[in-house]
Amino acid sequence: MPEQSSPLDLAEGDPFGPHNLPYGVFSTPDRAGEQRVGVRIGNHVLDAGAAALALGSPYAQLLAQPDLTALLAAGRNAWRDVRRALTAWVTVPAHRADIVPLLHPLDTVTLHLPYQVADYVDFYASEHHATNVGQIFRPDGDALTPNWKHLPIGYHGRAGTVVVSGTDVVRPAGQRKAPADPAPVFGPSVKLDIEAEVGFVVGTGSEHGRPVPLADFREHVFGLSLLNDWSARDIQAWEYVPLGPFLGKSFATSVSAWVTPLEALDAARTAPPARDFPLLPYLDDAEEDEPGGYDLRLSVAINGQVVAEPPFSTMYWTAAQQLAQMTVNGASLRTGDLYGSGTVSGAEPAQRGSLLELTWNGRDPLELPEGERTFLEDGDTVTITAWAPGPDGTRVGLGEVTGRIVASA
C-alpha cells in the first residue's frame, strides 16, 4: 500500500505553511470545556502546549495556556524564539512522530477569542474612505476635516463586545432620526453596515506617562487580525455630534480567530502613500528603518458574493503612527489591547470597504443573487478574507472574519 501522506505534507503554495503559523485558541469535542493555544498549519491546528510538553520545550509554560495572554505578555524576544521553535517542530522530520498526533483537523475544532481584549480603539486611517464619507455627508464642503492629515483620528470603543469570527451579530436597537423626521424614534437599526478593517494586537504594555515612539512599534505589537467594526449608521448619525461614535458601534466588533505574528509579514512591508502635509516629529516616519505600511489584500463577501476588494497598502496612516498617537498623551498600553485600522478603502469603487460607500448611503443598491442591498438585512452573512505577499513568492493567509445578522431580540 502507498504510504499515507502526513498533514504536514502541504500542497505547494499553501498560504498556511510554515512561513505563516498564526496563533489561535481552540477546543475539541472530547475536551469541549478546555481551551488550548493552537497554531494553524495547512488545514490543521497544532496543540502548541502539548507539542511543547512532548518535546521538552522551555516554552511549555507560555503555550500550555487557555489563551494567548501569557505569550503576548512575554515580549518580543520570546515571540521570536517561540516562532523559531514552532517552525522547527513542523518542518524537521525527526519531530514528526511527536507532532502529527497533536494535529487536529480544522473542521473538527471550535475556535475561540484568542486573547482577553483589554482596551479597544478604532481609527479612521484611509484617505479614500474618509474622503468618500466626507463627500456623502458634506457634499458642499471639504471632504476631509482640517485635522485629518495631521493626526490619526480615532475613537475609544468597547472591549467587552469584541467577539470571535462566527459569532452571530444581533441587529442593534437605538434612537434614530432622519433629517426630515420631526422627532427621534426608537427601534432596530435600518442602516446596519460593515467596516472591513485590520486589527493590531498589543503584546507588551507600556508605562503610564511614557509615550511609545514609532521605532518601538515591534516591541509592543505582537501581530494582526482581520476585523469587522459593525456600524449602525442611522444610530451613529443621530448620536455622534459632538462626541463621536457610541452605541452605533459598541454593540459588536468581530475579529478573526487567528493572530498572524508580525514576523510572518516581513515580506509584505511597504511604504505608505506619499504624505503631502508635514508631520510633527512624533508621527514623522520618513527616517524609520523599515517602511510602515503593509501590503494586505482584503476581500469582502455578502452571502458568498464578493462585493469589494480593498487594498490595505493605500492606508494613509500606519499602525506604528496609530500606536504613537494612542500613547502620545501618556496613555499606557496593556497586554491584549486591540486597535483597528479603520475602514480599508481604495481609489476604485470596487475597493470600498463599507456599504455606506459601496451604495453611496443607499443611493446605488448592490445587486446580489438574493436581491438588492443598500444595507444589511437579517440573515445576511458577511465574510472578510485576506492574504499578504510572503517570502519567496508565497502567500500568507490571514484567515477570515465572518458574522451573520440576526433580528433584534
JSON list of C-alpha atoms in Angstrom, two decimals, residues 123 125 200 214 217 221 224 262 269 292-294 312 315 317-326 339 341:
[
{"chain": "A", "resi": 123, "resn": "PHE", "atom": "CA", "xyz": [-9.05, 54.59, 13.79]},
{"chain": "A", "resi": 125, "resn": "ALA", "atom": "CA", "xyz": [-6.87, 55.96, 8.55]},
{"chain": "A", "resi": 200, "resn": "PHE", "atom": "CA", "xyz": [-3.41, 45.14, 15.66]},
{"chain": "A", "resi": 214, "resn": "LEU", "atom": "CA", "xyz": [7.43, 54.96, 16.20]},
{"chain": "A", "resi": 217, "resn": "PHE", "atom": "CA", "xyz": [6.21, 49.50, 17.31]},
{"chain": "A", "resi": 221, "resn": "VAL", "atom": "CA", "xyz": [2.66, 44.88, 18.81]},
{"chain": "A", "resi": 224, "resn": "LEU", "atom": "CA", "xyz": [-2.62, 41.41, 13.45]},
{"chain": "A", "resi": 262, "resn": "LEU", "atom": "CA", "xyz": [4.33, 40.46, 12.56]},
{"chain": "A", "resi": 269, "resn": "ARG", "atom": "CA", "xyz": [6.06, 45.65, 4.40]},
{"chain": "A", "resi": 292, "resn": "GLY", "atom": "CA", "xyz": [5.46, 51.43, 7.89]},
{"chain": "A", "resi": 293, "resn": "GLY", "atom": "CA", "xyz": [2.75, 50.08, 5.62]},
{"chain": "A", "resi": 294, "resn": "TYR", "atom": "CA", "xyz": [1.56, 46.53, 4.90]},
{"chain": "A", "resi": 312, "resn": "PHE", "atom": "CA", "xyz": [-4.54, 47.88, 2.79]},
{"chain": "A", "resi": 315, "resn": "MET", "atom": "CA", "xyz": [-3.83, 53.36, 4.13]},
{"chain": "A", "resi": 317, "resn": "TRP", "atom": "CA", "xyz": [-1.73, 56.34, 8.49]},
{"chain": "A", "resi": 318, "resn": "THR", "atom": "CA", "xyz": [0.36, 53.34, 9.52]},
{"chain": "A", "resi": 319, "resn": "ALA", "atom": "CA", "xyz": [-0.07, 51.04, 12.51]},
{"chain": "A", "resi": 320, "resn": "ALA", "atom": "CA", "xyz": [3.09, 52.47, 14.08]},
{"chain": "A", "resi": 321, "resn": "GLN", "atom": "CA", "xyz": [1.77, 56.03, 13.76]},
{"chain": "A", "resi": 322, "resn": "GLN", "atom": "CA", "xyz": [-1.53, 54.95, 15.27]},
{"chain": "A", "resi": 323, "resn": "LEU", "atom": "CA", "xyz": [0.28, 53.40, 18.23]},
{"chain": "A", "resi": 324, "resn": "ALA", "atom": "CA", "xyz": [2.29, 56.58, 18.70]},
{"chain": "A", "resi": 325, "resn": "GLN", "atom": "CA", "xyz": [-0.88, 58.67, 18.58]},
{"chain": "A", "resi": 326, "resn": "MET", "atom": "CA", "xyz": [-2.65, 56.43, 21.11]},
{"chain": "A", "resi": 339, "resn": "TYR", "atom": "CA", "xyz": [-6.71, 48.78, 17.82]},
{"chain": "A", "resi": 341, "resn": "SER", "atom": "CA", "xyz": [-7.04, 50.42, 11.33]}
]
